[in-house]
Amino acid sequence: MELKSLTNKNYEDTVILSPIPVVIDMYAEWCKPNSILESALAELDEEYGEYIKIVKMNVETQPELTEMFEIESIPVTIMMTGGVITKKIYGIPPKEQLIEDLELKTIKDFKDRGINYHPKRNFIPNYIRNEY
């Protein structure tokens, strides 16, 4: 499955107004290892697509966003929640490491319980704190 592209035009609707966390794969056409990361993120999109939104952004064609995100090297994956950067992951971690770093199992579990989880705040209510 092809990931949706993030551009200046769709940034507000895709990221700022998203009711769920957004994961952005920063890439460039010339960066061959990035295809490995993109395929892992596409798999995560299939597994966790109802809990998070995964998009990709070409750093060469979106210089304004690249500057705004302060991207100095790629590959880098950014997670945003409520329009705020909550995670930055550099390099190409294995899929299981991405699941852990992005806290996808926790986000899924919270969403299934009807609770909105914000990765940066890491607030876990007392009644389920012992489960983690």
JSON list of C-alpha atoms in Angstrom, two decimals, residues 13-113:
[
{"chain": "A", "resi": 13, "resn": "ASP", "atom": "CA", "xyz": [-5.77, 18.99, 7.17]},
{"chain": "A", "resi": 14, "resn": "THR", "atom": "CA", "xyz": [-3.44, 15.98, 7.41]},
{"chain": "A", "resi": 15, "resn": "VAL", "atom": "CA", "xyz": [-1.47, 16.85, 10.54]},
{"chain": "A", "resi": 16, "resn": "ILE", "atom": "CA", "xyz": [-2.85, 19.79, 12.53]},
{"chain": "A", "resi": 17, "resn": "LEU", "atom": "CA", "xyz": [-6.52, 18.82, 12.32]},
{"chain": "A", "resi": 18, "resn": "SER", "atom": "CA", "xyz": [-5.95, 15.06, 12.66]},
{"chain": "A", "resi": 19, "resn": "PRO", "atom": "CA", "xyz": [-7.85, 13.52, 15.58]},
{"chain": "A", "resi": 20, "resn": "ILE", "atom": "CA", "xyz": [-5.25, 10.73, 15.76]},
{"chain": "A", "resi": 21, "resn": "PRO", "atom": "CA", "xyz": [-1.42, 10.80, 15.95]},
{"chain": "A", "resi": 22, "resn": "VAL", "atom": "CA", "xyz": [0.36, 11.31, 12.61]},
{"chain": "A", "resi": 23, "resn": "VAL", "atom": "CA", "xyz": [3.63, 9.58, 11.72]},
{"chain": "A", "resi": 24, "resn": "ILE", "atom": "CA", "xyz": [5.68, 11.30, 9.00]},
{"chain": "A", "resi": 25, "resn": "ASP", "atom": "CA", "xyz": [8.39, 9.47, 7.07]},
{"chain": "A", "resi": 26, "resn": "MET", "atom": "CA", "xyz": [10.93, 12.07, 5.88]},
{"chain": "A", "resi": 27, "resn": "TYR", "atom": "CA", "xyz": [12.61, 10.83, 2.71]},
{"chain": "A", "resi": 28, "resn": "ALA", "atom": "CA", "xyz": [14.35, 11.77, -0.53]},
{"chain": "A", "resi": 29, "resn": "GLU", "atom": "CA", "xyz": [14.28, 9.88, -3.84]},
{"chain": "A", "resi": 30, "resn": "TRP", "atom": "CA", "xyz": [18.05, 9.37, -3.77]},
{"chain": "A", "resi": 31, "resn": "CYS", "atom": "CA", "xyz": [18.03, 7.76, -0.29]},
{"chain": "A", "resi": 32, "resn": "LYS", "atom": "CA", "xyz": [17.82, 4.05, -1.12]},
{"chain": "A", "resi": 33, "resn": "PRO", "atom": "CA", "xyz": [17.65, 2.74, 2.49]},
{"chain": "A", "resi": 34, "resn": "ASN", "atom": "CA", "xyz": [14.50, 4.79, 2.95]},
{"chain": "A", "resi": 35, "resn": "SER", "atom": "CA", "xyz": [12.54, 2.26, 0.86]},
{"chain": "A", "resi": 36, "resn": "ILE", "atom": "CA", "xyz": [13.10, -0.27, 3.67]},
{"chain": "A", "resi": 37, "resn": "LEU", "atom": "CA", "xyz": [11.62, 2.14, 6.21]},
{"chain": "A", "resi": 38, "resn": "GLU", "atom": "CA", "xyz": [8.72, 3.02, 3.92]},
{"chain": "A", "resi": 39, "resn": "SER", "atom": "CA", "xyz": [7.76, -0.64, 3.49]},
{"chain": "A", "resi": 40, "resn": "ALA", "atom": "CA", "xyz": [7.85, -1.17, 7.29]},
{"chain": "A", "resi": 41, "resn": "LEU", "atom": "CA", "xyz": [5.68, 1.92, 7.79]},
{"chain": "A", "resi": 42, "resn": "ALA", "atom": "CA", "xyz": [3.26, 0.71, 5.10]},
{"chain": "A", "resi": 43, "resn": "GLU", "atom": "CA", "xyz": [2.88, -2.54, 7.06]},
{"chain": "A", "resi": 44, "resn": "LEU", "atom": "CA", "xyz": [2.28, -0.56, 10.25]},
{"chain": "A", "resi": 45, "resn": "ASP", "atom": "CA", "xyz": [-0.31, 1.51, 8.40]},
{"chain": "A", "resi": 46, "resn": "GLU", "atom": "CA", "xyz": [-2.20, -1.68, 7.55]},
{"chain": "A", "resi": 47, "resn": "GLU", "atom": "CA", "xyz": [-2.00, -2.96, 11.15]},
{"chain": "A", "resi": 48, "resn": "TYR", "atom": "CA", "xyz": [-2.58, 0.29, 13.06]},
{"chain": "A", "resi": 49, "resn": "GLY", "atom": "CA", "xyz": [-4.23, 2.51, 10.43]},
{"chain": "A", "resi": 50, "resn": "GLU", "atom": "CA", "xyz": [-7.34, 3.14, 12.49]},
{"chain": "A", "resi": 51, "resn": "TYR", "atom": "CA", "xyz": [-5.24, 4.34, 15.44]},
{"chain": "A", "resi": 52, "resn": "ILE", "atom": "CA", "xyz": [-2.56, 6.42, 13.68]},
{"chain": "A", "resi": 53, "resn": "LYS", "atom": "CA", "xyz": [-2.11, 8.10, 10.31]},
{"chain": "A", "resi": 54, "resn": "ILE", "atom": "CA", "xyz": [1.15, 7.42, 8.44]},
{"chain": "A", "resi": 55, "resn": "VAL", "atom": "CA", "xyz": [2.30, 9.72, 5.63]},
{"chain": "A", "resi": 56, "resn": "LYS", "atom": "CA", "xyz": [5.55, 10.43, 3.81]},
{"chain": "A", "resi": 57, "resn": "MET", "atom": "CA", "xyz": [7.20, 13.72, 2.93]},
{"chain": "A", "resi": 58, "resn": "ASN", "atom": "CA", "xyz": [9.89, 14.33, 0.32]},
{"chain": "A", "resi": 59, "resn": "VAL", "atom": "CA", "xyz": [12.36, 16.71, 1.97]},
{"chain": "A", "resi": 60, "resn": "GLU", "atom": "CA", "xyz": [13.56, 18.00, -1.41]},
{"chain": "A", "resi": 61, "resn": "THR", "atom": "CA", "xyz": [10.15, 18.99, -2.77]},
{"chain": "A", "resi": 62, "resn": "GLN", "atom": "CA", "xyz": [8.83, 20.45, 0.51]},
{"chain": "A", "resi": 63, "resn": "PRO", "atom": "CA", "xyz": [11.61, 22.83, 1.66]},
{"chain": "A", "resi": 64, "resn": "GLU", "atom": "CA", "xyz": [9.33, 24.93, 3.88]},
{"chain": "A", "resi": 65, "resn": "LEU", "atom": "CA", "xyz": [8.14, 21.91, 5.86]},
{"chain": "A", "resi": 66, "resn": "THR", "atom": "CA", "xyz": [11.67, 20.49, 5.94]},
{"chain": "A", "resi": 67, "resn": "GLU", "atom": "CA", "xyz": [12.90, 23.73, 7.52]},
{"chain": "A", "resi": 68, "resn": "MET", "atom": "CA", "xyz": [9.96, 23.90, 9.92]},
{"chain": "A", "resi": 69, "resn": "PHE", "atom": "CA", "xyz": [10.66, 20.34, 11.14]},
{"chain": "A", "resi": 70, "resn": "GLU", "atom": "CA", "xyz": [14.40, 21.18, 11.36]},
{"chain": "A", "resi": 71, "resn": "ILE", "atom": "CA", "xyz": [15.39, 18.16, 9.27]},
{"chain": "A", "resi": 72, "resn": "GLU", "atom": "CA", "xyz": [19.15, 18.00, 8.89]},
{"chain": "A", "resi": 73, "resn": "SER", "atom": "CA", "xyz": [19.56, 14.36, 7.87]},
{"chain": "A", "resi": 74, "resn": "ILE", "atom": "CA", "xyz": [17.41, 11.49, 6.68]},
{"chain": "A", "resi": 75, "resn": "PRO", "atom": "CA", "xyz": [15.96, 9.01, 7.25]},
{"chain": "A", "resi": 76, "resn": "VAL", "atom": "CA", "xyz": [13.97, 10.38, 10.14]},
{"chain": "A", "resi": 77, "resn": "THR", "atom": "CA", "xyz": [10.47, 9.54, 11.29]},
{"chain": "A", "resi": 78, "resn": "ILE", "atom": "CA", "xyz": [8.42, 12.10, 13.20]},
{"chain": "A", "resi": 79, "resn": "MET", "atom": "CA", "xyz": [5.28, 11.53, 15.23]},
{"chain": "A", "resi": 80, "resn": "MET", "atom": "CA", "xyz": [2.92, 14.42, 15.82]},
{"chain": "A", "resi": 81, "resn": "THR", "atom": "CA", "xyz": [-0.06, 14.50, 18.14]},
{"chain": "A", "resi": 82, "resn": "GLY", "atom": "CA", "xyz": [-2.36, 17.51, 18.14]},
{"chain": "A", "resi": 83, "resn": "GLY", "atom": "CA", "xyz": [0.05, 19.37, 15.86]},
{"chain": "A", "resi": 84, "resn": "VAL", "atom": "CA", "xyz": [2.96, 18.92, 18.29]},
{"chain": "A", "resi": 85, "resn": "ILE", "atom": "CA", "xyz": [6.06, 16.81, 17.61]},
{"chain": "A", "resi": 86, "resn": "THR", "atom": "CA", "xyz": [6.01, 14.02, 20.17]},
{"chain": "A", "resi": 87, "resn": "LYS", "atom": "CA", "xyz": [8.75, 11.74, 18.79]},
{"chain": "A", "resi": 88, "resn": "LYS", "atom": "CA", "xyz": [11.69, 11.90, 16.39]},
{"chain": "A", "resi": 89, "resn": "ILE", "atom": "CA", "xyz": [13.29, 8.61, 15.37]},
{"chain": "A", "resi": 90, "resn": "TYR", "atom": "CA", "xyz": [16.52, 8.71, 13.37]},
{"chain": "A", "resi": 91, "resn": "GLY", "atom": "CA", "xyz": [17.72, 5.89, 11.14]},
{"chain": "A", "resi": 92, "resn": "ILE", "atom": "CA", "xyz": [15.94, 2.73, 10.08]},
{"chain": "A", "resi": 93, "resn": "PRO", "atom": "CA", "xyz": [14.90, 0.70, 13.11]},
{"chain": "A", "resi": 94, "resn": "PRO", "atom": "CA", "xyz": [13.32, -2.75, 12.67]},
{"chain": "A", "resi": 95, "resn": "LYS", "atom": "CA", "xyz": [9.53, -2.88, 12.53]},
{"chain": "A", "resi": 96, "resn": "GLU", "atom": "CA", "xyz": [9.20, -4.17, 16.12]},
{"chain": "A", "resi": 97, "resn": "GLN", "atom": "CA", "xyz": [11.40, -1.33, 17.35]},
{"chain": "A", "resi": 98, "resn": "LEU", "atom": "CA", "xyz": [9.20, 1.18, 15.49]},
{"chain": "A", "resi": 99, "resn": "ILE", "atom": "CA", "xyz": [6.12, -0.29, 17.19]},
{"chain": "A", "resi": 100, "resn": "GLU", "atom": "CA", "xyz": [7.81, 0.16, 20.57]},
{"chain": "A", "resi": 101, "resn": "ASP", "atom": "CA", "xyz": [9.29, 3.62, 19.86]},
{"chain": "A", "resi": 102, "resn": "LEU", "atom": "CA", "xyz": [5.99, 4.96, 18.53]},
{"chain": "A", "resi": 103, "resn": "GLU", "atom": "CA", "xyz": [4.09, 3.31, 21.41]},
{"chain": "A", "resi": 104, "resn": "LEU", "atom": "CA", "xyz": [1.61, 1.83, 18.92]},
{"chain": "A", "resi": 105, "resn": "LYS", "atom": "CA", "xyz": [0.42, -0.99, 21.17]},
{"chain": "A", "resi": 106, "resn": "THR", "atom": "CA", "xyz": [-0.31, 1.51, 23.95]},
{"chain": "A", "resi": 107, "resn": "ILE", "atom": "CA", "xyz": [-2.12, 3.87, 21.57]},
{"chain": "A", "resi": 108, "resn": "LYS", "atom": "CA", "xyz": [-4.21, 0.96, 20.25]},
{"chain": "A", "resi": 109, "resn": "ASP", "atom": "CA", "xyz": [-5.01, -0.28, 23.75]},
{"chain": "A", "resi": 110, "resn": "PHE", "atom": "CA", "xyz": [-6.03, 3.17, 24.97]},
{"chain": "A", "resi": 111, "resn": "LYS", "atom": "CA", "xyz": [-8.16, 3.82, 21.87]},
{"chain": "A", "resi": 112, "resn": "ASP", "atom": "CA", "xyz": [-9.89, 0.45, 22.30]},
{"chain": "A", "resi": 113, "resn": "ARG", "atom": "CA", "xyz": [-10.75, 1.52, 25.86]}
]
